Amino acid sequence: MWRKTNVVANLLQTCIDKKSILPGKVLHAYILRSNLLADTFLCNRLIELYSICNDPTSAHHMFDQTPQKNIYSWNAILSSYCKAGNLTFARKVFEQMPERNVASWNNLISLMLKNGYQEKALDVYKLMVLEGFWPTHVTFASVLSACGSVLNLELGKRCHGLVIKIGLDKNIFVCNGLLSVYAKCGVVKEAIKVFGDIDDPNEVTFTTMMGGLGKINGVFEALEMFRMMCRKGVQIDSVSLSAVLSACAKVGEYGEFGCYEENYRFLCNVVLGEQVHGLVVKLGFECDLYLSNSLLDMYAKNGNMKSAETIFSNLGKVSVVSWNIMIAGYGQKGQKEKAVECLQRMRCCGFEPDEVTYINMLAACSKRGDVETARQMFDSLSCPSVISWNAIISGYSQNENHKEAIEFFREMQFQNVKPDRTTVAVILGSCAGMEFLEGGKQVHAASQKAALHMDNYVASGLISMYSKCGKIKMAECIFSYVPELDIVCWNSMIAGLTLNSLDKEAFMLFKQMQQGGMLPTEFSYTAILSCCAKLCSSFQGRQVHSQIVKDGYMNYVVVGTALVDMYCKCGDIDGARKYFDRMPVRNTVTWNEMIHGYAQNGRGDEAVRLYKNMIASGEKPDGITFIAVLTACSHSGLVDLGVRIFNSMQSDYGLEPELDHYTCIIDCLGRAGHFHDAELLMDKMPYKNDPIIWEVLLSSCRVHANVSLAQRAAEELFHLKPESSSPYVLLANIYSSLGRWDDVRAVRELMSDRQIVKDPGYSWTEDKEQDISLSVG
């Protein structure tokens, strides 16, 4: 009898191994005829057979027929439901089990992960440990995967400690799980430590490391990891090649670059991506759709749409993902028309756009400022997710349609879509842009309700919003309550203090940030240089400059521009130009600052010369450029040149002059005494009722003693700015300079009758003893 049972058991095991259900059913019939059903071992094998062959109904029927169920019987039926993905029945079986072992817990944890319930899987794991069960390598493989998915670094670290305690720190599956947690959470130093302790890393190990390094833009490090993988003879598959390509695509995600080194790294990444592309072809993976999509993504994110188009056109098989990558690539380059054309071709080819497609289209339209088309795209979504809401809200916010962004945020809440950290941060930016304090407070309350207010991303937005609304104390309060401040929060607080003219406090906070071990970024230095510029403190500015050199931020264009601005505003125009000439990368803002610096320091000829150099270099001037160069012409008496430059705005560059441009050219004409030309221009310009224009003209009339035009300008200002004392004082000064004392007396009596009080004057000097040392030991 025992021998017969043993033979049947072996035959059943063969059926299980080969997933052969028909021979298995024949054996089941033989067991029934031979009265062997009382053997629990055979019953367990039958449950396992039906489970492995995806027949949970037969497995359950066999379980019910088992006369003496043991823990293996319960685990077998639990495994059957887990394999079938039936979480409801699996949990019911789990709860009914008279006893459990580690396999029982592992089955349930694994099933929850398969169904996307990572948090619940982690809760089950915690309960398992609490009940005294020791996890196995199978447990850790599942749990660490869940930790990585939900970015639960704290639990991942606790698991790491238990792994070492149990002695599983050399198990490759566990080590790969630990690597995945640290890499996905961005803690690459810990991942490198784990990697260094692995004796025999496999392809999963290397792929995970490359993914983690790519996440922090460590493209060269990821490629070196790939080289090591090749040297060790580890099998290269499409997944590992995709990981390298993903790293090469990372820099392109950030769009424009503000640093000479970043541009160099960008070019290197493109070259490295092309080299990996060559390897893909050499290894015969060019037909792999997943890998082809990675190649498309790499080229698209690096802005090389020609190569992306070539790959796309040669794909034997495309997917919705392929189309989405192409649409996103066109959107990133601001080619909305091509993105729309791609969407149309996608539909013609029988592919149905998904939510990612529409999100990419929203981004493409928003980048071009076409928020109306973006709105139409959004309205075509039947049930938009929070990501779609974020895309349309961001589009409105980025195009400074802040009111519409806030209205969408309200509508989102009416639709019962729960905002996430991105939603809250974007809306806070819109509230800050409108200086809409009441709305900002409501968003603050909503963030507290959603438990998002302590998130660094949201906290930074709150600090900026309150700062821009003039509530600096509230910003400081939020800053003080954030549990773990990151550099973005520090930068927001420093910028907020600067914005509210608390420049010395900003210096103190900058020093405190460094003493706490936080390294400044280019944005930290930009904010602190703005303080130096506003204080006209070249002493502190030079200190900051030295630290910028020490920390390696010299080649960042945003930092260089701030340095030029600081030296110009501190009166060291030659120092500013010396640094300007050494900058490896400049943008329009950099040129504008240098031109404006010359203008403000009375060196108009050099300002105009630099303006011409800017045009010759291929840099396109903007509205600010013309304000700077027209100011220079005005201050230096370059009237004819100023008029020609003013006229070139629209004729050569398609820029419509705005109030500031008219103010500059009127000032230029007025200072030179060309009042007839100034009046002709004022009569036909669209800003004739703006008081600033008349104030500028009145000031020029005083210099040239043009009484009739001064009287006209003053009368206009009495009407436009009835409470201002400036026109009365300027007109009285003109009369007094000509000895017309009766007219002076009449102006003063008019001021008295209208209860106009002259504003008191004041002076300001820099207290050198109050300079704040920035040196940190």
Short mmCIF file of C-alpha atoms in Angstrom, two decimals, residues 441-679:
data_model
loop_
_atom_site.label_atom_id
_atom_site.label_comp_id
_atom_site.label_asym_id
_atom_site.label_seq_id
_atom_site.Cartn_x
_atom_site.Cartn_y
_atom_site.Cartn_z
CA LYS A 441 -4.74 80.56 3.12
CA GLN A 442 -7.53 78.33 1.80
CA VAL A 443 -4.99 76.18 -0.07
CA HIS A 444 -2.92 76.03 3.13
CA ALA A 445 -5.98 74.72 4.98
CA ALA A 446 -6.63 72.17 2.22
CA SER A 447 -3.00 70.99 2.42
CA GLN A 448 -3.34 70.50 6.18
CA LYS A 449 -6.53 68.50 5.66
CA ALA A 450 -4.71 66.28 3.14
CA ALA A 451 -1.68 66.00 5.48
CA LEU A 452 0.56 67.58 2.81
CA HIS A 453 1.63 70.78 4.59
CA MET A 454 4.78 69.20 6.03
CA ASP A 455 5.88 67.92 2.63
CA ASN A 456 8.98 69.91 1.62
CA TYR A 457 7.64 70.60 -1.86
CA VAL A 458 4.39 72.04 -0.46
CA ALA A 459 6.12 73.81 2.44
CA SER A 460 8.39 75.59 -0.04
CA GLY A 461 5.31 76.76 -1.97
CA LEU A 462 3.68 78.01 1.25
CA ILE A 463 6.82 79.93 2.22
CA SER A 464 6.97 81.58 -1.22
CA MET A 465 3.24 82.39 -1.22
CA TYR A 466 3.25 84.07 2.21
CA SER A 467 6.49 85.90 1.39
CA LYS A 468 5.10 87.34 -1.86
CA CYS A 469 1.92 88.37 -0.04
CA GLY A 470 4.01 90.29 2.53
CA LYS A 471 3.30 87.85 5.41
CA ILE A 472 6.92 87.06 6.17
CA LYS A 473 6.22 86.08 9.79
CA MET A 474 3.84 83.36 8.61
CA ALA A 475 6.48 82.16 6.13
CA GLU A 476 9.03 81.97 8.97
CA CYS A 477 6.52 80.05 11.10
CA ILE A 478 6.04 77.40 8.38
CA PHE A 479 9.80 77.23 7.83
CA SER A 480 10.41 76.58 11.54
CA TYR A 481 7.88 73.71 11.67
CA VAL A 482 9.13 71.68 8.69
CA PRO A 483 10.69 68.53 10.25
CA GLU A 484 13.45 67.96 7.67
CA LEU A 485 14.29 71.07 5.67
CA ASP A 486 15.70 70.54 2.19
CA ILE A 487 17.62 73.07 0.10
CA VAL A 488 14.46 74.19 -1.73
CA CYS A 489 12.85 75.28 1.56
CA TRP A 490 16.03 77.13 2.60
CA ASN A 491 16.18 78.89 -0.78
CA SER A 492 12.49 79.85 -0.59
CA MET A 493 12.95 81.35 2.88
CA ILE A 494 16.10 83.29 1.91
CA ALA A 495 14.37 84.59 -1.24
CA GLY A 496 11.30 85.52 0.84
CA LEU A 497 13.37 87.59 3.28
CA THR A 498 15.10 89.32 0.36
CA LEU A 499 11.75 90.04 -1.30
CA ASN A 500 10.56 91.73 1.91
CA SER A 501 13.74 93.85 2.16
CA LEU A 502 15.01 91.86 5.16
CA ASP A 503 18.41 91.52 3.55
CA LYS A 504 20.51 91.25 6.70
CA GLU A 505 18.17 88.54 8.01
CA ALA A 506 18.60 86.74 4.68
CA PHE A 507 22.39 86.84 5.14
CA MET A 508 22.07 85.40 8.64
CA LEU A 509 19.84 82.58 7.38
CA PHE A 510 22.26 81.85 4.55
CA LYS A 511 25.07 81.49 7.09
CA GLN A 512 22.85 79.34 9.37
CA MET A 513 22.06 77.06 6.41
CA GLN A 514 25.75 76.46 5.78
CA GLN A 515 26.54 75.88 9.44
CA GLY A 516 23.83 73.20 9.44
CA GLY A 517 25.72 71.33 6.72
CA MET A 518 23.39 72.29 3.85
CA LEU A 519 25.33 73.13 0.67
CA PRO A 520 24.11 76.21 -1.27
CA THR A 521 22.88 75.78 -4.84
CA GLU A 522 22.92 78.21 -7.75
CA PHE A 523 19.53 79.51 -6.55
CA SER A 524 20.90 80.14 -3.04
CA TYR A 525 23.70 82.25 -4.49
CA THR A 526 21.34 84.11 -6.83
CA ALA A 527 19.14 85.12 -3.89
CA ILE A 528 22.03 86.20 -1.67
CA LEU A 529 23.68 88.19 -4.48
CA SER A 530 20.37 90.01 -4.89
CA CYS A 531 20.72 91.06 -1.23
CA CYS A 532 24.20 92.42 -1.90
CA ALA A 533 22.90 94.33 -4.93
CA LYS A 534 20.03 95.89 -2.99
CA LEU A 535 22.32 96.86 -0.10
CA CYS A 536 24.93 98.14 -2.60
CA SER A 537 27.43 96.18 -0.52
CA SER A 538 30.39 95.26 -2.72
CA PHE A 539 32.21 94.05 0.42
CA GLN A 540 29.67 91.29 1.03
CA GLY A 541 29.30 90.71 -2.70
CA ARG A 542 32.99 89.93 -3.05
CA GLN A 543 32.75 87.50 -0.13
CA VAL A 544 29.90 85.67 -1.83
CA HIS A 545 31.82 85.71 -5.13
CA SER A 546 34.79 83.99 -3.46
CA GLN A 547 32.54 81.31 -2.05
CA ILE A 548 30.91 80.76 -5.45
CA VAL A 549 34.36 80.13 -6.93
CA LYS A 550 35.19 77.74 -4.07
CA ASP A 551 31.94 75.77 -4.50
CA GLY A 552 32.28 75.50 -8.29
CA TYR A 553 29.25 77.53 -9.41
CA MET A 554 31.17 80.01 -11.59
CA ASN A 555 29.91 78.61 -14.88
CA TYR A 556 26.20 78.66 -14.01
CA VAL A 557 24.63 81.35 -16.16
CA VAL A 558 22.04 82.31 -13.51
CA VAL A 559 24.83 82.85 -10.93
CA GLY A 560 27.00 84.74 -13.41
CA THR A 561 24.09 87.03 -14.30
CA ALA A 562 23.47 87.74 -10.60
CA LEU A 563 27.17 88.57 -10.13
CA VAL A 564 27.09 91.01 -13.08
CA ASP A 565 23.96 92.66 -11.60
CA MET A 566 25.55 92.89 -8.14
CA TYR A 567 28.77 94.54 -9.36
CA CYS A 568 26.80 96.96 -11.56
CA LYS A 569 24.50 98.04 -8.74
CA CYS A 570 27.46 98.43 -6.39
CA GLY A 571 29.06 100.82 -8.92
CA ASP A 572 31.90 98.51 -9.96
CA ILE A 573 31.01 98.53 -13.65
CA ASP A 574 34.51 97.51 -14.77
CA GLY A 575 34.48 94.54 -12.38
CA ALA A 576 31.10 93.54 -13.80
CA ARG A 577 32.38 93.74 -17.40
CA LYS A 578 35.53 91.80 -16.52
CA TYR A 579 33.42 88.95 -15.15
CA PHE A 580 30.91 89.24 -18.03
CA ASP A 581 33.69 88.71 -20.59
CA ARG A 582 34.88 85.55 -18.79
CA MET A 583 31.45 83.88 -18.72
CA PRO A 584 31.45 80.75 -20.97
CA VAL A 585 27.63 80.85 -21.33
CA ARG A 586 25.41 83.94 -21.46
CA ASN A 587 21.71 84.39 -22.07
CA THR A 588 19.53 87.39 -22.89
CA VAL A 589 19.19 88.28 -19.20
CA THR A 590 23.00 88.41 -18.81
CA TRP A 591 23.37 90.82 -21.73
CA ASN A 592 20.49 92.93 -20.39
CA GLU A 593 22.08 93.27 -16.96
CA MET A 594 25.41 94.38 -18.40
CA ILE A 595 23.79 96.89 -20.80
CA HIS A 596 21.61 98.22 -17.98
CA GLY A 597 24.66 98.48 -15.72
CA TYR A 598 26.40 100.74 -18.24
CA ALA A 599 23.21 102.78 -18.61
CA GLN A 600 22.80 103.31 -14.86
CA ASN A 601 26.45 104.27 -14.46
CA GLY A 602 26.33 106.94 -17.18
CA ARG A 603 28.32 105.06 -19.81
CA GLY A 604 25.83 105.17 -22.64
CA ASP A 605 28.29 104.75 -25.52
CA GLU A 606 29.54 101.46 -24.05
CA ALA A 607 25.96 100.33 -23.45
CA VAL A 608 25.07 100.87 -27.11
CA ARG A 609 28.30 99.19 -28.22
CA LEU A 610 27.47 96.15 -26.09
CA TYR A 611 23.92 96.13 -27.48
CA LYS A 612 25.39 95.94 -31.01
CA ASN A 613 27.72 93.14 -29.87
CA MET A 614 24.69 91.27 -28.52
CA ILE A 615 22.94 91.51 -31.91
CA ALA A 616 26.12 90.42 -33.71
CA SER A 617 26.48 87.37 -31.41
CA GLY A 618 23.07 86.11 -32.55
CA GLU A 619 21.32 86.73 -29.23
CA LYS A 620 17.81 88.11 -29.83
CA PRO A 621 16.96 91.22 -27.76
CA ASP A 622 13.73 91.31 -25.77
CA GLY A 623 11.67 94.10 -24.27
CA ILE A 624 14.04 94.46 -21.28
CA THR A 625 17.02 94.86 -23.63
CA PHE A 626 15.38 97.86 -25.27
CA ILE A 627 14.53 99.45 -21.92
CA ALA A 628 18.22 99.14 -20.94
CA VAL A 629 19.68 100.52 -24.17
CA LEU A 630 17.07 103.33 -24.46
CA THR A 631 17.85 104.31 -20.85
CA ALA A 632 21.53 104.49 -21.84
CA CYS A 633 20.73 106.70 -24.84
CA SER A 634 18.62 108.95 -22.62
CA HIS A 635 21.25 109.36 -19.88
CA SER A 636 24.04 110.00 -22.40
CA GLY A 637 22.18 112.31 -24.79
CA LEU A 638 22.25 109.89 -27.74
CA VAL A 639 18.95 111.13 -29.14
CA ASP A 640 19.14 110.15 -32.81
CA LEU A 641 20.53 106.74 -31.96
CA GLY A 642 17.82 106.26 -29.32
CA VAL A 643 15.08 107.09 -31.84
CA ARG A 644 16.53 104.63 -34.39
CA ILE A 645 16.74 101.85 -31.78
CA PHE A 646 13.18 102.60 -30.61
CA ASN A 647 11.85 102.41 -34.18
CA SER A 648 13.74 99.12 -34.79
CA MET A 649 11.80 97.38 -32.02
CA GLN A 650 8.77 96.75 -34.17
CA SER A 651 10.32 96.88 -37.66
CA ASP A 652 13.27 94.55 -37.00
CA TYR A 653 12.18 92.40 -34.04
CA GLY A 654 8.39 92.48 -34.07
CA LEU A 655 8.19 93.84 -30.52
CA GLU A 656 5.35 96.24 -29.73
CA PRO A 657 6.67 99.14 -27.55
CA GLU A 658 5.18 99.21 -24.06
CA LEU A 659 4.84 101.95 -21.45
CA ASP A 660 8.44 101.62 -20.23
CA HIS A 661 9.81 101.96 -23.78
CA TYR A 662 7.73 105.09 -24.43
CA THR A 663 8.85 106.50 -21.07
CA CYS A 664 12.52 105.97 -22.02
CA ILE A 665 12.25 107.60 -25.45
CA ILE A 666 10.18 110.54 -24.12
CA ASP A 667 12.82 111.03 -21.42
CA CYS A 668 15.54 110.85 -24.11
CA LEU A 669 13.82 113.48 -26.26
CA GLY A 670 12.95 115.66 -23.28
CA ARG A 671 16.47 115.67 -21.80
CA ALA A 672 17.81 116.82 -25.18
CA GLY A 673 15.11 119.55 -25.43
CA HIS A 674 13.35 117.94 -28.43
CA PHE A 675 9.93 118.80 -27.01
CA HIS A 676 8.17 119.06 -30.34
CA ASP A 677 9.12 115.48 -31.23
CA ALA A 678 8.16 114.35 -27.71
CA GLU A 679 4.69 115.94 -28.01
#
